[in-house]
Short mmCIF file of the C-alpha atoms (twelve columns), coordinates in Angstrom:
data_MODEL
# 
_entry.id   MODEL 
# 
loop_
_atom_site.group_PDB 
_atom_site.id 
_atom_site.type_symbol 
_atom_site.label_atom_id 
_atom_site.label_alt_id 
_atom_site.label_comp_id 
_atom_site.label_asym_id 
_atom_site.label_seq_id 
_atom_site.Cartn_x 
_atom_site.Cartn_y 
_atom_site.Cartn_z 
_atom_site.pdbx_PDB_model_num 
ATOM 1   C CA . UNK A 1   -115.899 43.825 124.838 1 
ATOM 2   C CA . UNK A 2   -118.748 45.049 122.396 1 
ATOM 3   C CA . UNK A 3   -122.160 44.273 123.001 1 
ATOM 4   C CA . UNK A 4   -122.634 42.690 119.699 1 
ATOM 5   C CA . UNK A 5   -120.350 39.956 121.021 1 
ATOM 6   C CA . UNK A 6   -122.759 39.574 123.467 1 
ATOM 7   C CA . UNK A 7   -124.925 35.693 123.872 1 
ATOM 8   C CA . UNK A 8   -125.780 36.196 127.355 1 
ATOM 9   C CA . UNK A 9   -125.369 37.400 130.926 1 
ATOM 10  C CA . UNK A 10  -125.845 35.406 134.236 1 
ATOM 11  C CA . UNK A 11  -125.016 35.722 137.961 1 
ATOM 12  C CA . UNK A 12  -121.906 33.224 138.847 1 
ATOM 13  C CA . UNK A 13  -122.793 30.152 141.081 1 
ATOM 14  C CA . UNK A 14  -121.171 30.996 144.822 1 
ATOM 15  C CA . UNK A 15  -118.539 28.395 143.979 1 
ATOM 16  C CA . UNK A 16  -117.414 30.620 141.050 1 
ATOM 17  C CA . UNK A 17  -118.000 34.002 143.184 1 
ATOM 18  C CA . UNK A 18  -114.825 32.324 145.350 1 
ATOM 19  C CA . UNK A 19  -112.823 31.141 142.867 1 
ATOM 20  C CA . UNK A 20  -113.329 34.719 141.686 1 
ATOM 21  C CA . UNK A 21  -112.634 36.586 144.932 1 
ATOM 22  C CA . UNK A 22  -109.111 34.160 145.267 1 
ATOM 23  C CA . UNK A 23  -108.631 34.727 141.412 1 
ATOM 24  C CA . UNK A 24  -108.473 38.440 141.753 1 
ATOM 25  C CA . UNK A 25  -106.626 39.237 145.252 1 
ATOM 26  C CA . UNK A 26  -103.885 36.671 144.566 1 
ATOM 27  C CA . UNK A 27  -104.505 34.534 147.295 1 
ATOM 28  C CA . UNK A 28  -102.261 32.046 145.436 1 
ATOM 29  C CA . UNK A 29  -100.649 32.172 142.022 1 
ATOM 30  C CA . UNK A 30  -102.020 30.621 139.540 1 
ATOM 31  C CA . UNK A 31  -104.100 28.237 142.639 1 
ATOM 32  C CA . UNK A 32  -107.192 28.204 139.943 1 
ATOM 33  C CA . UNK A 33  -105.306 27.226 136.631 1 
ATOM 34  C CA . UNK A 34  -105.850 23.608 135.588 1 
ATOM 35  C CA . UNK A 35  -103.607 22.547 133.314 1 
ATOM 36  C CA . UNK A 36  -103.190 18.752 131.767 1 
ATOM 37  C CA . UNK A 37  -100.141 17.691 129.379 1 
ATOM 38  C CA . UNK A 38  -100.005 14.241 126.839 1 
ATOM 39  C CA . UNK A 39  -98.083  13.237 124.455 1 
ATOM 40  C CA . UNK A 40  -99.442  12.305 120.749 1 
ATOM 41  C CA . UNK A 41  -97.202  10.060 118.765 1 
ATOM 42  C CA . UNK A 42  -97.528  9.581  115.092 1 
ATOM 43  C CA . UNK A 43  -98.989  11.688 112.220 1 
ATOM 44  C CA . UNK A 44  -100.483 14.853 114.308 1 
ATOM 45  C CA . UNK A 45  -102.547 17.464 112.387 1 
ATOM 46  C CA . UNK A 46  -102.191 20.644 113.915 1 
ATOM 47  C CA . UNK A 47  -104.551 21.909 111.825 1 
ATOM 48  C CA . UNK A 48  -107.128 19.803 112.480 1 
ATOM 49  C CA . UNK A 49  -105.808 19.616 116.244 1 
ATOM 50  C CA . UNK A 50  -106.573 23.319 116.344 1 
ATOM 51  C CA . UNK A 51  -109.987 23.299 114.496 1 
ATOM 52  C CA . UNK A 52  -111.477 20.376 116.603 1 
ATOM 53  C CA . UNK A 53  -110.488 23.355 120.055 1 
ATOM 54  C CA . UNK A 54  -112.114 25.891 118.611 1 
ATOM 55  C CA . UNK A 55  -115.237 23.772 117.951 1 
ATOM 56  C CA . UNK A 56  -115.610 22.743 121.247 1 
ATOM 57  C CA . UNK A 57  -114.910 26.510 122.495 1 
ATOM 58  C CA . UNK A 58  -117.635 27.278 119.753 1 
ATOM 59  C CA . UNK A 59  -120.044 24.283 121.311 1 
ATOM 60  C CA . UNK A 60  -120.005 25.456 124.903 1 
ATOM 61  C CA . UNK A 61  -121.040 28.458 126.421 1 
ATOM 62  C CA . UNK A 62  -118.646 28.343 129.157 1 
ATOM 63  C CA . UNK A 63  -115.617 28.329 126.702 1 
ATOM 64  C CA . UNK A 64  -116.705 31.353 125.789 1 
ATOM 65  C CA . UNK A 65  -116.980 33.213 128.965 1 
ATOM 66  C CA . UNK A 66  -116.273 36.045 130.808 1 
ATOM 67  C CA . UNK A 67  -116.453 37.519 134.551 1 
ATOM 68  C CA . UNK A 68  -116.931 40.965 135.245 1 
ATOM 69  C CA . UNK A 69  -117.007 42.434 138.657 1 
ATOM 70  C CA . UNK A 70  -115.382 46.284 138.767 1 
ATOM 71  C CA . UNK A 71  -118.541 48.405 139.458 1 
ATOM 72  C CA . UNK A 72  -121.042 45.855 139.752 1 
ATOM 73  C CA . UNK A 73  -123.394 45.139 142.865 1 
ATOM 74  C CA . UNK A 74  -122.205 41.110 142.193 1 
ATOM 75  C CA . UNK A 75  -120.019 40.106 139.739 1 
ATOM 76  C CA . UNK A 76  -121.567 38.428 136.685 1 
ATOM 77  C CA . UNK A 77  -120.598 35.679 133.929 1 
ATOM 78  C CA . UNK A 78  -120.476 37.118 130.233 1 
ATOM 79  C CA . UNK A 79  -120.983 35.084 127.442 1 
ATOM 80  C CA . UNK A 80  -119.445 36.307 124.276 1 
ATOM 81  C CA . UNK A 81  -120.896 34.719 121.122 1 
ATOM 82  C CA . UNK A 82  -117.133 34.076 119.633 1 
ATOM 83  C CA . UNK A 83  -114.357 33.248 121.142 1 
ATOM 84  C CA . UNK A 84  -111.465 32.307 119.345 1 
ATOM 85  C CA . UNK A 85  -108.808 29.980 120.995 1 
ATOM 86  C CA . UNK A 86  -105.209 29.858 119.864 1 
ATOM 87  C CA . UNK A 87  -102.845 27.263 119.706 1 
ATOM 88  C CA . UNK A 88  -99.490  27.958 120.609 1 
ATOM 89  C CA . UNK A 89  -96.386  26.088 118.681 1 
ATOM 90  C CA . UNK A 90  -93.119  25.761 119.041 1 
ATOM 91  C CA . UNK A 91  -90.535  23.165 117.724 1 
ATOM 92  C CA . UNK A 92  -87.996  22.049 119.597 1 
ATOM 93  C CA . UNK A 93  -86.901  18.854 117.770 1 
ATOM 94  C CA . UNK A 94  -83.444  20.774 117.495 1 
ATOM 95  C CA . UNK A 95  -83.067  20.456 120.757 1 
ATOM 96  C CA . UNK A 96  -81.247  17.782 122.799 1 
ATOM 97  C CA . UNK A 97  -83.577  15.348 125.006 1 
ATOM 98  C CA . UNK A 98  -82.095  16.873 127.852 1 
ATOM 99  C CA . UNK A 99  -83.161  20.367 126.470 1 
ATOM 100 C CA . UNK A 100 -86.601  19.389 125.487 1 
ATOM 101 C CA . UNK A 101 -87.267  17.712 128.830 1 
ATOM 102 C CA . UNK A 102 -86.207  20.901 130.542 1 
ATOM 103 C CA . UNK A 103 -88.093  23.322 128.409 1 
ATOM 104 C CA . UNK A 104 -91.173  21.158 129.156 1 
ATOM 105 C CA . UNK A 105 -90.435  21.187 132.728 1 
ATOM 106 C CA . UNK A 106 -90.048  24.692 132.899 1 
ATOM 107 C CA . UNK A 107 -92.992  25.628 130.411 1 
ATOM 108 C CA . UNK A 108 -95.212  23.811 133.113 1 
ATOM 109 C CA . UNK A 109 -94.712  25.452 135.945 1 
ATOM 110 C CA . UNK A 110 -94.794  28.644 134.432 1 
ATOM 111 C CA . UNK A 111 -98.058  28.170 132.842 1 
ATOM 112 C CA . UNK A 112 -99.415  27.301 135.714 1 
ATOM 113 C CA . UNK A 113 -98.234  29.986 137.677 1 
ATOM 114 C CA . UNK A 114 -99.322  32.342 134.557 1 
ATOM 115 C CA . UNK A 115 -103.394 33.667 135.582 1 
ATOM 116 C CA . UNK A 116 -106.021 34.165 133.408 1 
ATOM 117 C CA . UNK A 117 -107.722 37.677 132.125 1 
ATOM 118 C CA . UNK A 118 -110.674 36.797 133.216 1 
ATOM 119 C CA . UNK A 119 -111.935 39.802 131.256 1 
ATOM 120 C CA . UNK A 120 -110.984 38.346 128.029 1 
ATOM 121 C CA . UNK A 121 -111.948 34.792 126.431 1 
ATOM 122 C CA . UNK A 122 -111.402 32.354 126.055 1 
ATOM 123 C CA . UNK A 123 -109.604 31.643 129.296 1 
ATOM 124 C CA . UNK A 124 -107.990 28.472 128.207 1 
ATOM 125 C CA . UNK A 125 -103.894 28.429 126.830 1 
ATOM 126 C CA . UNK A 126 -103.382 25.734 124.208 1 
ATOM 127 C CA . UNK A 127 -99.650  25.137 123.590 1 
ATOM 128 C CA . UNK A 128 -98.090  22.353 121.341 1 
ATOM 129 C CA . UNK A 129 -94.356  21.463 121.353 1 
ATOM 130 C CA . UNK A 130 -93.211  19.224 118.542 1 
ATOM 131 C CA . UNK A 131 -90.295  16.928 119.635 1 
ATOM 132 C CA . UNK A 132 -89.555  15.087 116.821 1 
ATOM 133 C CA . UNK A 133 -91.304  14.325 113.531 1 
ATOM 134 C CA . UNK A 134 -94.169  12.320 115.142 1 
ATOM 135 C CA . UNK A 135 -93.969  12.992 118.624 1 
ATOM 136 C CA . UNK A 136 -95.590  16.008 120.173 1 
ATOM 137 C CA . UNK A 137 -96.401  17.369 123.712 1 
ATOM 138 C CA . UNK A 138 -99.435  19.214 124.580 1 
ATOM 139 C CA . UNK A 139 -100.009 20.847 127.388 1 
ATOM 140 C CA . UNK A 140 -104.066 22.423 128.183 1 
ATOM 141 C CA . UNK A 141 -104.808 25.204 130.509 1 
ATOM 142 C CA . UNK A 142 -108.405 26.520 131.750 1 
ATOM 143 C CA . UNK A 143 -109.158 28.442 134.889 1 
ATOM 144 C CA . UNK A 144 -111.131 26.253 137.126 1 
ATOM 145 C CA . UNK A 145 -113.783 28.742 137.151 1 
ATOM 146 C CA . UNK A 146 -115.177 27.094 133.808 1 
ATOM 147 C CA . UNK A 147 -114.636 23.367 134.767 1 
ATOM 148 C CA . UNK A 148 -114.761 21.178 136.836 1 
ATOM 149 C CA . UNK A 149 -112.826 17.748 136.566 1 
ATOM 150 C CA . UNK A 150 -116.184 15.914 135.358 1 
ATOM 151 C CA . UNK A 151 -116.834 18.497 132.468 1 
ATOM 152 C CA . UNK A 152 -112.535 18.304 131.254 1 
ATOM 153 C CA . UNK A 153 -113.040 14.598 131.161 1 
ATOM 154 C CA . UNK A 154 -116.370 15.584 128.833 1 
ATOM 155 C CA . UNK A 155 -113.876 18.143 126.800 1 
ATOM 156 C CA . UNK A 156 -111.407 16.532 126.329 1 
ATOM 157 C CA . UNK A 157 -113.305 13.087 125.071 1 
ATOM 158 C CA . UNK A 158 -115.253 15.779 122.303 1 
ATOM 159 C CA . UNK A 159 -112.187 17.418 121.312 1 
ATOM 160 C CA . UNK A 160 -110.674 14.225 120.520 1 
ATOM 161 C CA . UNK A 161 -113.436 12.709 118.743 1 
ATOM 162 C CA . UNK A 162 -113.692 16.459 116.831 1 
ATOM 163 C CA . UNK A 163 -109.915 15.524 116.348 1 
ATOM 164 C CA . UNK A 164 -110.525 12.282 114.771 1 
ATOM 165 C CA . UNK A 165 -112.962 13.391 112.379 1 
ATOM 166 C CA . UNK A 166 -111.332 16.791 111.461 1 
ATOM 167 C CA . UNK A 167 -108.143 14.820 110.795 1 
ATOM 168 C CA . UNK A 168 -109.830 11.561 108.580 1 
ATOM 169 C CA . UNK A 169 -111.345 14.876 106.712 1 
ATOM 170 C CA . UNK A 170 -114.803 13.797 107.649 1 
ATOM 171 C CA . UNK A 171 -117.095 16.419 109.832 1 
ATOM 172 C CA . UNK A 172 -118.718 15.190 113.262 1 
ATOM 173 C CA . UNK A 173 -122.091 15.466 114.054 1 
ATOM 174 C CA . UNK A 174 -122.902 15.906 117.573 1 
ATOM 175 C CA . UNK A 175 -125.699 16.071 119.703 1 
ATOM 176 C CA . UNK A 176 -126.602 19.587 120.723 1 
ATOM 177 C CA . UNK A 177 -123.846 20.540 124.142 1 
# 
């Protein structure tokens, strides 16, 4: 990571220091990934699905963070001043029910066996699977490390109000994070 990327630098809070120590000698895979999955019906802008992410990444400091430990008397939390998040898509409205229902199946587990970087941010997976013309599945995965179940509730009530207003083609203003 350069320096210029760069916002700030703090110790981690002893819950993260575990969560790190678990995180990095595998005491369970993928024990720390959080993921949540739901279904959007309707007209769904991806576009504005996958703006309204990257301004909540770009609102909170934790989105943007990373751990480092190798070398270091205690490890520390790095906050990089971008962070771009990417959201993954993949059709599958060729696919049978039956096929779709399986892929999803599958594609959740694996994710949440999958760890994090924690080197590299964002460390959040965004994936979208269309299913049919207006139906969609998203699934959302964060290492618990950056949040709690109180702060996703938080997220994901911003990102969908970011959604709203990205998607009407109005901006949002919203009181400082």
């Amino acid at each position: 990571m350069s320096r210029k990327n760069v916002e700030d630098i703090y110790p981690l809070s002893p819950m993260q220091e575990g969560m790190l120590f678990h995180t990095v000698y595998g005491e369970g895979e993928g024990v720390y990934v959080a993921q949540l999955d739901w279904s959007a019906r309707g007209q769904f802008d991806l576009g504005a699905f996958e703006r309204a992410f990257q301004r909540v990444v770009d609102r909170h400091a934790i989105l943007r963070s990373i751990f480092v430990w190798e070398g270091l008397e205690r490890p520390l939390q790095v906050v990089c001043k971008r962070a771009t998040i990417t959201v993954e898509r993949h059709d599958l409205r060729s696919s049978s029910r039956e096929a779709q229902a399986e892929r999803l199946r599958s594609f959740g587990l694996e994710d949440r066996k999958r760890d994090f970087d924690l080197a590299r941010a964002p460390l959040m997976r965004v994936t979208v699977f269309q299913l049919a013309d207006e139906l969609y599945r998203c699934f959302f995965s964060s290492h618990h490390i950056l949040l709690d179940g109180w702060s996703m509730s938080a997220l994901i009530r911003e990102l969908l109000a970011l959604y709203e207003a990205f998607a009407a083609g109005r901006e949002l203003a919203l009181p400082p994070s």
